[in-house]
Coordinates of C-alpha atoms in Angstrom, one line a residue:
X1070 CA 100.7 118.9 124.9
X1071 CA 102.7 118.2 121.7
X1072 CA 105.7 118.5 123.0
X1073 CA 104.9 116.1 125.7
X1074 CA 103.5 113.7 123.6
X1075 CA 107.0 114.0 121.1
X1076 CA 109.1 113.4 124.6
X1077 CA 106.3 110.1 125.5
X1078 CA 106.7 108.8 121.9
X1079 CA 110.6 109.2 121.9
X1080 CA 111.4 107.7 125.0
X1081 CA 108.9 104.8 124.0
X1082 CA 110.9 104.3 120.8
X1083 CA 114.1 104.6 122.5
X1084 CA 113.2 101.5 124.5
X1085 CA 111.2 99.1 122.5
X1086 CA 114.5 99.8 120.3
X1087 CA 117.0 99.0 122.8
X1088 CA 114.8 96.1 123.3
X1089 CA 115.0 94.9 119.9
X1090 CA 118.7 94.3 120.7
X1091 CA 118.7 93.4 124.2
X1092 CA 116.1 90.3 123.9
X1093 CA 117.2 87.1 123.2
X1094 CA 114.1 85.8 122.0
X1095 CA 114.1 86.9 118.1
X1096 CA 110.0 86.3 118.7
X1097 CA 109.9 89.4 121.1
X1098 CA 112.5 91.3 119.7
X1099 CA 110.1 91.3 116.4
X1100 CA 107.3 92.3 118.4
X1101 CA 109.5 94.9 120.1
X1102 CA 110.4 96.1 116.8
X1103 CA 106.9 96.7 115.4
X1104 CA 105.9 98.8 119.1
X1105 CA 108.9 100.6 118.0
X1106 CA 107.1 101.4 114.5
X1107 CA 104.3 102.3 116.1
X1108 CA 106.1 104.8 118.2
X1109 CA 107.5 106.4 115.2
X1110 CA 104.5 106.4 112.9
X1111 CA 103.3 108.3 116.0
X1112 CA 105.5 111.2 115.7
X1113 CA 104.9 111.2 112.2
X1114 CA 101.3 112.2 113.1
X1115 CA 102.8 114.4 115.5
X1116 CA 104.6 116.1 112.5
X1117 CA 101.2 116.5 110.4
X1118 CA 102.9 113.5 108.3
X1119 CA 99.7 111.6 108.3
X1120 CA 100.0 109.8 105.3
X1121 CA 103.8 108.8 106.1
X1122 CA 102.5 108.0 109.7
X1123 CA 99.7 105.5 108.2
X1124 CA 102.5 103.9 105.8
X1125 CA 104.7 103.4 108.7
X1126 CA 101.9 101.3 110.2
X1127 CA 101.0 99.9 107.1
X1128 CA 104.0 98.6 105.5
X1129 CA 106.6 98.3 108.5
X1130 CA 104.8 97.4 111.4
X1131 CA 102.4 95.4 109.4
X1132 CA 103.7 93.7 106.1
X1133 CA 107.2 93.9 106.9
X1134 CA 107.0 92.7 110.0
X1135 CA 104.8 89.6 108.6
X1136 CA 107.8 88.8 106.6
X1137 CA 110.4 88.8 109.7
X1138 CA 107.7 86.5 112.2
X1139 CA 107.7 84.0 108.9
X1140 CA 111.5 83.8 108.4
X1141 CA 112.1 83.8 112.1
X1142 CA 109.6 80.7 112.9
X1143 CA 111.2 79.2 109.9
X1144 CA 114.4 79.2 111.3
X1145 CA 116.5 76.5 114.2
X1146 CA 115.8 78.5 117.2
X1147 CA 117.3 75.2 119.5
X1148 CA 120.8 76.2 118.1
X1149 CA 120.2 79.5 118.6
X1150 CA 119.4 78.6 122.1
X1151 CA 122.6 76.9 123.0
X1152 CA 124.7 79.8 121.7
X1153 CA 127.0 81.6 124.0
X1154 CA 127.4 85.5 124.2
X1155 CA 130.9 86.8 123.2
X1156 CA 131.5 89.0 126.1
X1157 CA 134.6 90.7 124.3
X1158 CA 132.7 91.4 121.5
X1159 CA 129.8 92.6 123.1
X1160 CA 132.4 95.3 125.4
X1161 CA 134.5 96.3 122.5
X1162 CA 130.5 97.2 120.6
X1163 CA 129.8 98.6 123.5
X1164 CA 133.1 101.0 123.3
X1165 CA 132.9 102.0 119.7
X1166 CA 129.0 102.7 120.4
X1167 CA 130.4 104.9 123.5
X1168 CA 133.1 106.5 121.5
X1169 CA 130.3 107.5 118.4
X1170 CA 127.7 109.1 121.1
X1171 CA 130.6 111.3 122.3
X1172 CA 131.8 112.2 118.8
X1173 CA 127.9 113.0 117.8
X1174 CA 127.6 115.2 121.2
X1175 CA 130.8 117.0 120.3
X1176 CA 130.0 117.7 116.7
X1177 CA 126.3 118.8 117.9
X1178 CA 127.8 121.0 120.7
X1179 CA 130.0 122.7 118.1
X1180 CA 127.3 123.4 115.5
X1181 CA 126.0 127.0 115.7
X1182 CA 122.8 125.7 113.7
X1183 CA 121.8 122.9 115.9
X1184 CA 121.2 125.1 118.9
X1185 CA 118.9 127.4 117.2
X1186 CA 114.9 126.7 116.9
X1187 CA 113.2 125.4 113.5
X1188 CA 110.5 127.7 112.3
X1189 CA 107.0 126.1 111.6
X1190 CA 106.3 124.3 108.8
X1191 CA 103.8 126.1 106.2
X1192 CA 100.1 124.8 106.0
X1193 CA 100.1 122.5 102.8
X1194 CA 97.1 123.8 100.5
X1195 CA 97.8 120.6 98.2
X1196 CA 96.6 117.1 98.7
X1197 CA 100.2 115.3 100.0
X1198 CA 98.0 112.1 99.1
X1199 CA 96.9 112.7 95.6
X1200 CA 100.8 114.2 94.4
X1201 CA 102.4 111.8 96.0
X1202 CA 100.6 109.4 94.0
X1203 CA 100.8 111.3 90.9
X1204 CA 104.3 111.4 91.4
X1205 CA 104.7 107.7 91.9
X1206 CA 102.7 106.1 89.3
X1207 CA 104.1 109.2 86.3
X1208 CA 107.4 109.8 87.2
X1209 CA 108.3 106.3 88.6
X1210 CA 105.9 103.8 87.6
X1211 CA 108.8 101.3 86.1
X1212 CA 110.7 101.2 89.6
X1213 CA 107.6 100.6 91.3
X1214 CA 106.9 97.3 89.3
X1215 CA 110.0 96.3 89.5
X1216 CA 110.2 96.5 92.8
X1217 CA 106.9 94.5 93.4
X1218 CA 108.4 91.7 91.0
X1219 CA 111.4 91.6 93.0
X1220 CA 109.4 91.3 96.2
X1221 CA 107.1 88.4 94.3
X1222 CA 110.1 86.3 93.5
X1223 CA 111.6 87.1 97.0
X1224 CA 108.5 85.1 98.3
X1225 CA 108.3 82.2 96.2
X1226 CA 112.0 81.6 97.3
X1227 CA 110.9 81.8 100.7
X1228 CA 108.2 79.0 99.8
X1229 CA 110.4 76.9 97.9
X1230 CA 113.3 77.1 100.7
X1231 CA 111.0 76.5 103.3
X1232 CA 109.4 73.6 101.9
X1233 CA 110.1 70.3 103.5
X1234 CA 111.1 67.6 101.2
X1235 CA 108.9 64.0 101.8
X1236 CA 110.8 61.1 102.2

């Protein structure tokens, strides 16, 4: 059952992915995005990730993805509209994306290692939860404010810029 639920998962990423590219509404390629997310925090489970699984959700599909909606409905989707596709430059992304799956299938094909089978991962007898935590708030406790001021001031200038001046 694992396996097929890794193949369902995968394939599901694979296309809300794709989508994420393909739409031309930035609205559902958002929402395509966070599907995708959800796929991934999926096989994290799948792993016996949970914790990483339930941060996927948490952070990406949740607070990130808050963010994008906001700056996408702050933007001037009519100009957007109006745009028209570069059909050159959509061919010549399309050839160098070609030309990187065939280098990545040749390198793979090549690679004793790859074909071989990944033994099972050991039971953890630690709480992942508890040293990850540890390890966060000890060892990198400075970081981890400074990132959270970085992320405050990253939304006040979202608030100021999209503040509409009264005339």
């Amino acid at each position: 059952m694992s396996a097929f639920l890794f193949w369902i998962f995968a394939l599901m990423m694979l296309v809300f992915g794709a989508a994420v590219i393909c739409n031309r509404n930035p609205v559902a390629s958002a929402l395509s995005l966070v599907v995708s997310f959800l796929a991934l925090a999926a096989l994290f489970v799948l792993l016996d990730a949970y914790f990483i699984g339930v941060i996927q959700v948490l952070v990406y599909a949740g607070a990130i993805m808050v963010l994008f909606l906001f700056i996408i409905m702050l933007l001037d989707l009519r100009a957007e509209n109006m745009r028209k596709i570069n059909w050159i430059a959509s061919g010549g992304g399309v050839a160098v994306a070609f030309a990187l799956i065939i280098q990545i299938a040749s390198v793979v094909g090549h690679f004793n290692a790859a074909k071989q089978t990944f033994p099972p991962l050991p039971r953890s007898t630690s709480d992942d939860v508890h040293q990850i935590g540890l390890f966060l708030f000890t060892n990198y406790n400075l970081p981890f404010q400074i990132i959270g001021v970085v992320i405050l001031v990253a939304t006040i200038g979202v608030v100021m810029l999209s503040r509409r001046e009264t005339r």
